[in-house]
Coordinates of C-alpha atoms in Angstrom, one line a residue:
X1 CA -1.1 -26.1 4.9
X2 CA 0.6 -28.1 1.8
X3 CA 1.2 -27.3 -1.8
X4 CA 0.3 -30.6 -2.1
X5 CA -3.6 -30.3 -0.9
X6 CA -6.2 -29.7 -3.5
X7 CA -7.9 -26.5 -2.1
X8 CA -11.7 -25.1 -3.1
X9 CA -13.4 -21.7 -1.9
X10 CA -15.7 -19.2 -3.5
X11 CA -13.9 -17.1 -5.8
X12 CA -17.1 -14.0 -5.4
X13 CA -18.1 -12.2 -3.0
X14 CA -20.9 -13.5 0.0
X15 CA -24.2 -13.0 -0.4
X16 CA -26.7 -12.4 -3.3
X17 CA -25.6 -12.6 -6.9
X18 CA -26.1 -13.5 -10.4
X19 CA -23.2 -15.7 -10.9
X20 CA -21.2 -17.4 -7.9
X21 CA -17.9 -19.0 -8.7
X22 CA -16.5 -21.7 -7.2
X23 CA -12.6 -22.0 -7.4
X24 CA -10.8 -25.5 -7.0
X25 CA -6.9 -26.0 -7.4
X26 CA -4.5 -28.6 -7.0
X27 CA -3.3 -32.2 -8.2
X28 CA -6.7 -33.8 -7.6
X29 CA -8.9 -31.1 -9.8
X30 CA -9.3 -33.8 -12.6
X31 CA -10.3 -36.6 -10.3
X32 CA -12.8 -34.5 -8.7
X33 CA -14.0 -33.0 -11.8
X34 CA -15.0 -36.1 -13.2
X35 CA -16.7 -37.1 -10.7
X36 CA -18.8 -33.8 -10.0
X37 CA -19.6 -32.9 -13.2
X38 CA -19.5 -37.2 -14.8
X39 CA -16.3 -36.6 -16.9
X40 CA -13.0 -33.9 -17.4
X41 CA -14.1 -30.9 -19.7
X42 CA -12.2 -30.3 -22.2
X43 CA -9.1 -27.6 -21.4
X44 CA -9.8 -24.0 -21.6
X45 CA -13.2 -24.6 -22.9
X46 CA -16.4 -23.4 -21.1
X47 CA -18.8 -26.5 -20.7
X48 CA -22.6 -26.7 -19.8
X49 CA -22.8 -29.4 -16.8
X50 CA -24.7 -30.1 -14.1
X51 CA -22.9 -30.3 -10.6
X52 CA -23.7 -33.4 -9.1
X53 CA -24.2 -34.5 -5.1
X54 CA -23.3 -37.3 -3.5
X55 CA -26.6 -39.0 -4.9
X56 CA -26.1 -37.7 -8.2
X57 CA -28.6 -35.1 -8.0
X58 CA -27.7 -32.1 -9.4
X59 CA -26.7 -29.1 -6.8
X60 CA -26.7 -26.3 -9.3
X61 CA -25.9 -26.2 -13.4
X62 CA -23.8 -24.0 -15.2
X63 CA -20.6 -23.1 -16.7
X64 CA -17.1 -25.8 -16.1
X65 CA -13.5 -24.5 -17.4
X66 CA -10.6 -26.4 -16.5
X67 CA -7.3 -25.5 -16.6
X68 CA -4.8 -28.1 -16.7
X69 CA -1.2 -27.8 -15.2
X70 CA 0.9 -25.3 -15.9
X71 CA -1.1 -23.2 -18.0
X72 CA -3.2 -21.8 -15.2
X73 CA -3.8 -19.3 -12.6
X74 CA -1.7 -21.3 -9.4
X75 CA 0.1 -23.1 -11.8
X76 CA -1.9 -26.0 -10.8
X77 CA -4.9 -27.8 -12.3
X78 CA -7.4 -25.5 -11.9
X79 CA -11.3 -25.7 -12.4
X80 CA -14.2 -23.1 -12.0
X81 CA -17.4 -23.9 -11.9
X82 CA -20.0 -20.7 -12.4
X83 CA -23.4 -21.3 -11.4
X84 CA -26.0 -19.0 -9.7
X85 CA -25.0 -16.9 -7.4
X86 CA -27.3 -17.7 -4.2
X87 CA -25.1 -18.4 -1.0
X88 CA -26.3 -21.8 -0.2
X89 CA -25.7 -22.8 -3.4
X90 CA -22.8 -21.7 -3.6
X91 CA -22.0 -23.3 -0.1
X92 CA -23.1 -26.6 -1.0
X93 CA -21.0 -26.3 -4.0
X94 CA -17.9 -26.1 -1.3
X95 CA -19.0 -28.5 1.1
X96 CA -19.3 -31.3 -1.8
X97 CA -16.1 -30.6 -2.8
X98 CA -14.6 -31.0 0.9
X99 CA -16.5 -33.9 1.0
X100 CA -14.6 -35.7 -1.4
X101 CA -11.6 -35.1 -0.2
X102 CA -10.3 -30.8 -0.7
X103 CA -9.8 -28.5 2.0
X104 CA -11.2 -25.0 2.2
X105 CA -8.3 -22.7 1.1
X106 CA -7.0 -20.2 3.3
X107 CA -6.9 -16.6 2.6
X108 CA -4.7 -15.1 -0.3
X109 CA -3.7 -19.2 -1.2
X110 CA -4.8 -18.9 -4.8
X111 CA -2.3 -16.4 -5.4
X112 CA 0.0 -17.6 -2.9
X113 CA 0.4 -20.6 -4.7
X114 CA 0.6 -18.9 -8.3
X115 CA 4.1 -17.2 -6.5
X116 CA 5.3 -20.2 -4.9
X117 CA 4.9 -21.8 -8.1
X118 CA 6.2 -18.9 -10.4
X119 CA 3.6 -17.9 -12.2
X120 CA 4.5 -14.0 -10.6
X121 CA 6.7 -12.6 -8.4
X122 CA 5.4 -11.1 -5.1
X123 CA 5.0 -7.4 -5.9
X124 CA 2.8 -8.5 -8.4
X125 CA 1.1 -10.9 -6.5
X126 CA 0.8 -7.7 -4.0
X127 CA -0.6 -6.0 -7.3
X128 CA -3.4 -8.4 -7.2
X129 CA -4.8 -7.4 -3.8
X130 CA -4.3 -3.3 -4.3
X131 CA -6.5 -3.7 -7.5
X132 CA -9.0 -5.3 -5.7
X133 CA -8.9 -2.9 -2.9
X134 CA -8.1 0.2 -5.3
X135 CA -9.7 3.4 -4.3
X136 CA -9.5 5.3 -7.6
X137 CA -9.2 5.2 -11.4
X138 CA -5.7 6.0 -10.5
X139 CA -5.0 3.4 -8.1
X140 CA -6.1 1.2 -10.3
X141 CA -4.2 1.8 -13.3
X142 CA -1.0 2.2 -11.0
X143 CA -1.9 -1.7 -9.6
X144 CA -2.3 -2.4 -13.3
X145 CA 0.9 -1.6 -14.1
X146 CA 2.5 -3.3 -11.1
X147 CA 0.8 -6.2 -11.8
X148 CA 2.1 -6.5 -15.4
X149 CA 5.7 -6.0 -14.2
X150 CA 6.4 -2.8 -14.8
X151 CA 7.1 -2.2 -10.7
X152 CA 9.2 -5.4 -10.6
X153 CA 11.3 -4.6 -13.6
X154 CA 12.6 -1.2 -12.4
X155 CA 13.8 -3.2 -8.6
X156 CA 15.5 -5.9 -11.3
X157 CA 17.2 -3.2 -12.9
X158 CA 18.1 -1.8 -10.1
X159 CA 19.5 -5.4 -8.2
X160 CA 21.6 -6.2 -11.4
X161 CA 23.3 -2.5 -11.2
X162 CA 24.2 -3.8 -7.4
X163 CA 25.3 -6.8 -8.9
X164 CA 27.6 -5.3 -11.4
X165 CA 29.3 -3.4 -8.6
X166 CA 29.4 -6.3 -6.5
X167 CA 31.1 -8.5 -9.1
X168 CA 33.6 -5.6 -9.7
X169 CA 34.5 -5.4 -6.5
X170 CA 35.1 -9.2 -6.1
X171 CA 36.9 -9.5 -8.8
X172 CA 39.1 -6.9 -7.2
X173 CA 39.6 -9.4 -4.1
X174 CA 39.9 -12.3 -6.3
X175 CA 43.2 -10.5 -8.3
X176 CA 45.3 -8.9 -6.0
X177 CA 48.3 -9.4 -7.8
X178 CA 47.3 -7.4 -10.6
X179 CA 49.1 -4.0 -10.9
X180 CA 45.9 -1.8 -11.1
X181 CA 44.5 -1.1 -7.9
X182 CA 40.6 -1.3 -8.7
X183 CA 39.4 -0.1 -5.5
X184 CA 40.6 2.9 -6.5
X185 CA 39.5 3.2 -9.9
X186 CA 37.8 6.1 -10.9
X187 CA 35.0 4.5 -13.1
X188 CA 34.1 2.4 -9.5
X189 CA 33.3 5.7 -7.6
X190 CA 31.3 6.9 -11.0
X191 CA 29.4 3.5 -10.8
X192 CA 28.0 4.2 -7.1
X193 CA 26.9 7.7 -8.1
X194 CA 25.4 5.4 -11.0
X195 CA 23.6 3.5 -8.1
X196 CA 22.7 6.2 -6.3
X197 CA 21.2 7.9 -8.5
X198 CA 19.2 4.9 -10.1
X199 CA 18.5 4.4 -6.0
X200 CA 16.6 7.6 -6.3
X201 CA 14.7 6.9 -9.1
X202 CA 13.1 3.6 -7.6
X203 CA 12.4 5.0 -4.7
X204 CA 10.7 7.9 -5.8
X205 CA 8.1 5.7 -8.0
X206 CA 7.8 3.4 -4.9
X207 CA 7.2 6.6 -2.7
X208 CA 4.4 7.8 -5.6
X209 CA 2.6 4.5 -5.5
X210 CA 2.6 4.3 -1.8
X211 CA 0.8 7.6 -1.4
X212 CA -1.6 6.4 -4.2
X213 CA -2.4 3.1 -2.0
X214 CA -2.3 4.4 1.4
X215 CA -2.9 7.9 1.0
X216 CA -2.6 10.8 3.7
X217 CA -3.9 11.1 7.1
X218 CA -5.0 14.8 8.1
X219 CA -6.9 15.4 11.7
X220 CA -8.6 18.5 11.7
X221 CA -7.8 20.1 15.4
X222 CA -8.3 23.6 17.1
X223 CA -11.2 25.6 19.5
X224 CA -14.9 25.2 19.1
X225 CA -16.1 26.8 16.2
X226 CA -13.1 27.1 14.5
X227 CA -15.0 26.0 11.5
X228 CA -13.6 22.6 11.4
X229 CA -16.5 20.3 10.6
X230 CA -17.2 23.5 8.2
X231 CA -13.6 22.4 6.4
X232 CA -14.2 18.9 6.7
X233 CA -17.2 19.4 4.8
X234 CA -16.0 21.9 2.0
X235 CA -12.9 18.5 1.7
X236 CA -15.5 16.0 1.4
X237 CA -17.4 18.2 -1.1
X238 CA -20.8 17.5 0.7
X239 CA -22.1 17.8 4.5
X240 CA -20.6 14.9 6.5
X241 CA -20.5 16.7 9.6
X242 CA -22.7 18.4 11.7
X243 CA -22.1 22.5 11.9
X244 CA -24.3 24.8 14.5
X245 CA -23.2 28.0 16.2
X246 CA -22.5 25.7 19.3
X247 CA -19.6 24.8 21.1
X248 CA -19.0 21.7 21.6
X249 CA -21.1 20.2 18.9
X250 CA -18.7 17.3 17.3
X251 CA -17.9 15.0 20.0
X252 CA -16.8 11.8 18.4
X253 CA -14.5 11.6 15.6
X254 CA -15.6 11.7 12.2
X255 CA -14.4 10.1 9.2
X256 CA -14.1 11.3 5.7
X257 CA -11.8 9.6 2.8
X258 CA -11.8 11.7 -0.1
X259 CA -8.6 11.8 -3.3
X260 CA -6.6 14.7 -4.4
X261 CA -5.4 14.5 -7.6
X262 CA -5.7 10.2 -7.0
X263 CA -4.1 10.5 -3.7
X264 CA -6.5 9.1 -1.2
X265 CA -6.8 11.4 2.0
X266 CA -8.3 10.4 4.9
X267 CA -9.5 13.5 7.1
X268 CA -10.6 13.2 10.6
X269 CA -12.6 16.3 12.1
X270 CA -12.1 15.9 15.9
X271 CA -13.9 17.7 18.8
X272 CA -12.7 21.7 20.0
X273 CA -10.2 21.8 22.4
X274 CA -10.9 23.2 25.5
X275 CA -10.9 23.1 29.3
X276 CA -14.2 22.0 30.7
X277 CA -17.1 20.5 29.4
X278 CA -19.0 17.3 30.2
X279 CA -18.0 14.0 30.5
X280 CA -18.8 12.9 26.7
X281 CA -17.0 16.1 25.3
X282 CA -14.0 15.1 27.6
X283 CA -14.0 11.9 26.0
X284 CA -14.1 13.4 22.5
X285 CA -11.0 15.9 23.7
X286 CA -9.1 12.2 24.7
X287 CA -9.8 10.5 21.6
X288 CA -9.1 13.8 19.3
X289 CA -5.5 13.5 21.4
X290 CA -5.3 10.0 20.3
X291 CA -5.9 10.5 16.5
X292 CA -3.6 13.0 16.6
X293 CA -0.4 11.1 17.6
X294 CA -1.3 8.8 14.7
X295 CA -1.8 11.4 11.7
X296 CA 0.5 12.8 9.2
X297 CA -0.1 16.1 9.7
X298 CA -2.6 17.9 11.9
X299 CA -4.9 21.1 10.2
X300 CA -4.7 23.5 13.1
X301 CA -8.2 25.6 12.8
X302 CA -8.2 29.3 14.0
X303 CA -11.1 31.2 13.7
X304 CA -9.4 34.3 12.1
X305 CA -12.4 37.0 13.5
X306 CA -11.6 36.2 17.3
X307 CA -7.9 35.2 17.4
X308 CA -5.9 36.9 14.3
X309 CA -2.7 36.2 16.0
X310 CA -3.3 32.6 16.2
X311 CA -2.9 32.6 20.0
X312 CA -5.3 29.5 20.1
X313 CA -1.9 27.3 18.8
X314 CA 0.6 29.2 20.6
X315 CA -1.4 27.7 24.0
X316 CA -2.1 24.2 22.6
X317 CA 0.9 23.9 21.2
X318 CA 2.5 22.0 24.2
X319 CA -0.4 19.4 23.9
X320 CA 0.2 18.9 20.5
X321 CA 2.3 15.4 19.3
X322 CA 6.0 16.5 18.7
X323 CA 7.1 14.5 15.9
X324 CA 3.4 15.1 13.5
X325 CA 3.9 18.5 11.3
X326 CA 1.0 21.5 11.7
X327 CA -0.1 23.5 8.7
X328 CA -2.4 26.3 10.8
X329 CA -5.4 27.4 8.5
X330 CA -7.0 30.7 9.2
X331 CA -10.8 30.3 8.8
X332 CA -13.3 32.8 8.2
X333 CA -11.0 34.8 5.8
X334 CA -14.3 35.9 3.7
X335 CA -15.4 38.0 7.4
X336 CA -12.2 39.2 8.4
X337 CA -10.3 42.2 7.6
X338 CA -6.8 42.3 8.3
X339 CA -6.1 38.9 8.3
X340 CA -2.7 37.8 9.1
X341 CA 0.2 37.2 6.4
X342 CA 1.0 34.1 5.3
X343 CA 4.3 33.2 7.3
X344 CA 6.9 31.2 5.1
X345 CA 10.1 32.0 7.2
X346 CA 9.3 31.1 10.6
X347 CA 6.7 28.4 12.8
X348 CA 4.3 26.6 10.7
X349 CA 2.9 27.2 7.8
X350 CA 0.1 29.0 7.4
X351 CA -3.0 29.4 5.0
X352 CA -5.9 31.6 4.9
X353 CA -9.4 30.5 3.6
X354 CA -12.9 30.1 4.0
X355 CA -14.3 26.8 4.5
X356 CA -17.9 28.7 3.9
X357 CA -16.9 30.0 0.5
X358 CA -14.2 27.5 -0.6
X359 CA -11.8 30.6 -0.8
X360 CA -8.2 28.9 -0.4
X361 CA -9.3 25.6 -0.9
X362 CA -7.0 25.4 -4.3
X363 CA -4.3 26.4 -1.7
X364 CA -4.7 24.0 0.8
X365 CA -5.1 20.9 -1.6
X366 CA -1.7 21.6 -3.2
X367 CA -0.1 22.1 0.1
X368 CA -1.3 19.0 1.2
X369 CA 0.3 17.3 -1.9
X370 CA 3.4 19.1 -1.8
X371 CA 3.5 18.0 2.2
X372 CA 3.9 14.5 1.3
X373 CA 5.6 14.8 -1.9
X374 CA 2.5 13.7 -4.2
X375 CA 3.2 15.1 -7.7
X376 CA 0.8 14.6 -10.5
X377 CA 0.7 11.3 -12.0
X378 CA 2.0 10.2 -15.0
X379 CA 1.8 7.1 -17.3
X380 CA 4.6 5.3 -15.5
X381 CA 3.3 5.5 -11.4
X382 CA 3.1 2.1 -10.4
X383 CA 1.5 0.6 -6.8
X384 CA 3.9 -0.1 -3.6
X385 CA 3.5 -0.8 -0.7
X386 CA 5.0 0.7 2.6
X387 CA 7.4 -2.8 3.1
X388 CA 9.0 -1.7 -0.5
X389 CA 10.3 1.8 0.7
X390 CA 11.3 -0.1 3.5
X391 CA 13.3 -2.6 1.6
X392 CA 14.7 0.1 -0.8
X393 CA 15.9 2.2 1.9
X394 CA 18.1 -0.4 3.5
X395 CA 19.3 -1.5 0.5
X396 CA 20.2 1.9 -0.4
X397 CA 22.2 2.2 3.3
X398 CA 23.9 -1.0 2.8
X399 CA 25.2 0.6 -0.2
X400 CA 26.2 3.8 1.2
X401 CA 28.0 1.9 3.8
X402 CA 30.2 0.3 0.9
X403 CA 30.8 3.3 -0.7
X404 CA 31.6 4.4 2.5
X405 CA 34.1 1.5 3.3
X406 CA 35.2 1.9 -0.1
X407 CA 36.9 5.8 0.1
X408 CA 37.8 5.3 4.6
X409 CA 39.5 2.0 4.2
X410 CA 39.7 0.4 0.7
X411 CA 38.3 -2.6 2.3
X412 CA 37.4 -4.8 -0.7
X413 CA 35.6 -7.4 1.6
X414 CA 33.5 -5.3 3.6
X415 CA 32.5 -3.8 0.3
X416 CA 31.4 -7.2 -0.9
X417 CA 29.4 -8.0 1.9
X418 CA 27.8 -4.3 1.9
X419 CA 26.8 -5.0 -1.4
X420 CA 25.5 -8.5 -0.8
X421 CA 23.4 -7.5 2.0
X422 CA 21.9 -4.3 -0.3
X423 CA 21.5 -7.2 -3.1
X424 CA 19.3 -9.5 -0.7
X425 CA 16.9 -6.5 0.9
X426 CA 16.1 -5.7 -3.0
X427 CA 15.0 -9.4 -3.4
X428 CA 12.9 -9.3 -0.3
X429 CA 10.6 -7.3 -2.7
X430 CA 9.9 -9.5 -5.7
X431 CA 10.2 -12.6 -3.5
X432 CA 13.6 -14.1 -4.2
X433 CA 14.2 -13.8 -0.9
X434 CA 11.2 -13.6 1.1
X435 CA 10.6 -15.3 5.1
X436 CA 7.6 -17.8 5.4
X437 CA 6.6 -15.5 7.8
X438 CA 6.6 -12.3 5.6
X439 CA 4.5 -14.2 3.2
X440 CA 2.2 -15.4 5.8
X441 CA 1.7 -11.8 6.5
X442 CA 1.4 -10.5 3.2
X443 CA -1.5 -13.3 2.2
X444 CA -3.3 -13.3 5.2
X445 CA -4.1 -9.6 3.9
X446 CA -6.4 -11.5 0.6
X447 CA -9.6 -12.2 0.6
X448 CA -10.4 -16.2 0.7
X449 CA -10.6 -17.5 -3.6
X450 CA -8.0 -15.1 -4.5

């Protein structure tokens, strides 16, 4: 794979359509556009052609725009033709361009090439693929903002305040003969809080627009007829699961994502845990152990009537993943008198509701939020992605460890490089410093004409 290839692919979706785009780019767009269409259009312009074979018979007829170098998407020479949106058409389309000498583009390349060739940096080219993939109005106009910068611009801020304390350091190594001892400035240690704090800030946005993007994962666990599938619906807001008066009813897992607020939760009702059973409700017990270890929290169900001690946990607690948080929910609360106290001081927390009536459900959405640190969203939430927070939290150890360095040992040049590596994990997110094989990953995510 070259920059240098002139690449073509469908730029909509398979199947069916009213319109279906065909998306070439690269040095030999004009030379194939003549020959296509019988001559260049005219830049930026839509044109009526017909799109000629190999016999100068017309494939299709529609809408040319070119785009000449560098005023276009990829930076390249780009044209589109938009004709009808049937696949073999469309196909065809493709084919006669690869006949005369493109190559069917990989996936993401479009954009890939539009960052190689700085038209965008990559958290905006990242931008790109969460609006297409965006789950909700919010999503949306967080990828919106990304994609327009705003996301990129607080990282910038962020490296040049690095920057500023790596060049006052250096230039603290580059003078030792001067009579002030820098190191021990004052304003230097006020400049790291500086960082740390602006640290903070970053990462908190970041954090937000994960959450928006990725979202929660909750698996609903506990005894037959709990009332789980009974709380997976009243989540869902309609009846995705089965609910009878018998054990042992939900045996597979089953799959709900719904949004709180714009965060995107995705809620797993598993089967009841119990000794016994056949062979298929065995299975559903292994898997519901499974999807478990992978969660973000489990929803422990206790049917509040039969067990208002909660004794239910207290024996599957040693089956339970370690390392995944339990919120246990007390169903049933509209039956029940006497229902346990909310416990804030010691074990898990605990909620009481009915997933018949909906009573607590207010409750349990806004614990669910506060759980993951989701707070309402405001005009400046922007998309990331989990390999930001990543970036921004080595970067923010790397500078710890100078500061670190800094009041132990005055040790100007371990500062420096502290600094220096903190500088070059915040470049990892916009691209200035990005492996071929990070990128690889990141594009291979797009779909093919983007």
């Amino acid at each position: 794979m070259t920059r240098t290839d002139t690449i073509v692919a469908a730029a909509t979706p398979p199947g069916r359509g009213g319109i279906g785009i065909v998306r070439l780019s690269g040095p030999k767009v004009p030379e194939l556009a003549a020959v296509i269409l019988g001559e260049l259009p005219l830049p930026r312009r839509a044109t009526f052609a017909r799109f000629l074979d190999a016999h100068q018979e017309p494939v299709d007829a529609g809408l040319a725009l070119f785009f000449p170098a560098p005023h276009s998407y990829t930076g390249e020479h780009v044209l589109e033709l938009h004709g009808h949106g049937g696949p073999l058409v469309v196909e065809a389309l493709v084919a006669r361009v690869v006949e005369l000498g493109a190559r069917r583009a990989q996936p993401g390349e479009f954009t890939q090439r539009a960052f190689l060739n700085d038209k965008l940096d990559l958290a905006q080219a990242e931008a790109i693929a969460d609006l297409i993939d965006a789950g909700s109005r919010e999503a949306v106009r967080a990828a919106m903002r990304s994609l327009q910068g705003e996301f990129s611009t607080m990282v910038r801020g962020l490296t040049d305040a690095v920057i500023e304390l790596r060049t006052y350091v250096e230039a603290a190594i580059d003078f030792p003969e001067e009579e002030i001892d820098f190191l021990a400035d004052r304003q230097l240690a006020e400049r790291f809080q500086n960082v740390r704090e602006h640290f903070a800030g970053v990462e908190q946005s970041a954090r937000q627009g994960r959450l928006l993007r990725e979202g929660m994962t909750v698996v609903i666990a506990g005894r037959p007829n709990a009332g789980k599938s009974s709380l997976l619906n009243r989540l869902a807001g309609y009846d995705a699961a089965i609910v009878t008066p018998i054990p042992g009813t939900t045996r597979d897992i089953v799959r709900e994502r719904i949004n709180i607020d714009g965060m995107p939760l995705h809620v797993l009702d598993t089967a009841g845990l119990r000794q016994g059973g056949d062979e298929v409700e065995a299975e559903g017990i292994r898997r519901a152990q499974a999807e478990m270890h992978r969660a973000d929290r489990l929803l422990f169900v206790i049917d509040v009537i039969d067990d208002p001690l909660g004794m239910a946990f207290q024996e599957e607690r040693h089956r339970l993943p370690s390392d995944v948080p339990v919120t246990l929910i007390f169903n049933k609360c509209d039956r029940a008198v006497g229902i346990p106290v909310a416990d804030t001081t010691a074990g898990p927390p605990r909620i009481t509701m009915s997933a018949r009536t909906g009573e607590g459900l207010d409750v349990l959405r806004a614990h669910l939020k506060l759980c993951m640190g989701y707070q309402t969203l405001d005009a400046g939430t922007v998309s990331a992605r989990q390999r930001h927070l990543d970036a921004l939290q080595r970067a923010r150890a790397y500078t710890e460890e100078a500061a670190r360095q800094l009041q132990e040992r005055r040790a100007g040049e371990l500062v420096a490089e502290e600094l220096r590596a903190a500088q070059q994990a915040l470049n990892e997110i916009t691209g200035e410093f990005t492996s071929d094989d990070l990128l690889g990953r990141i594009f291979s995510s797009f779909c093919i004409g983007k």
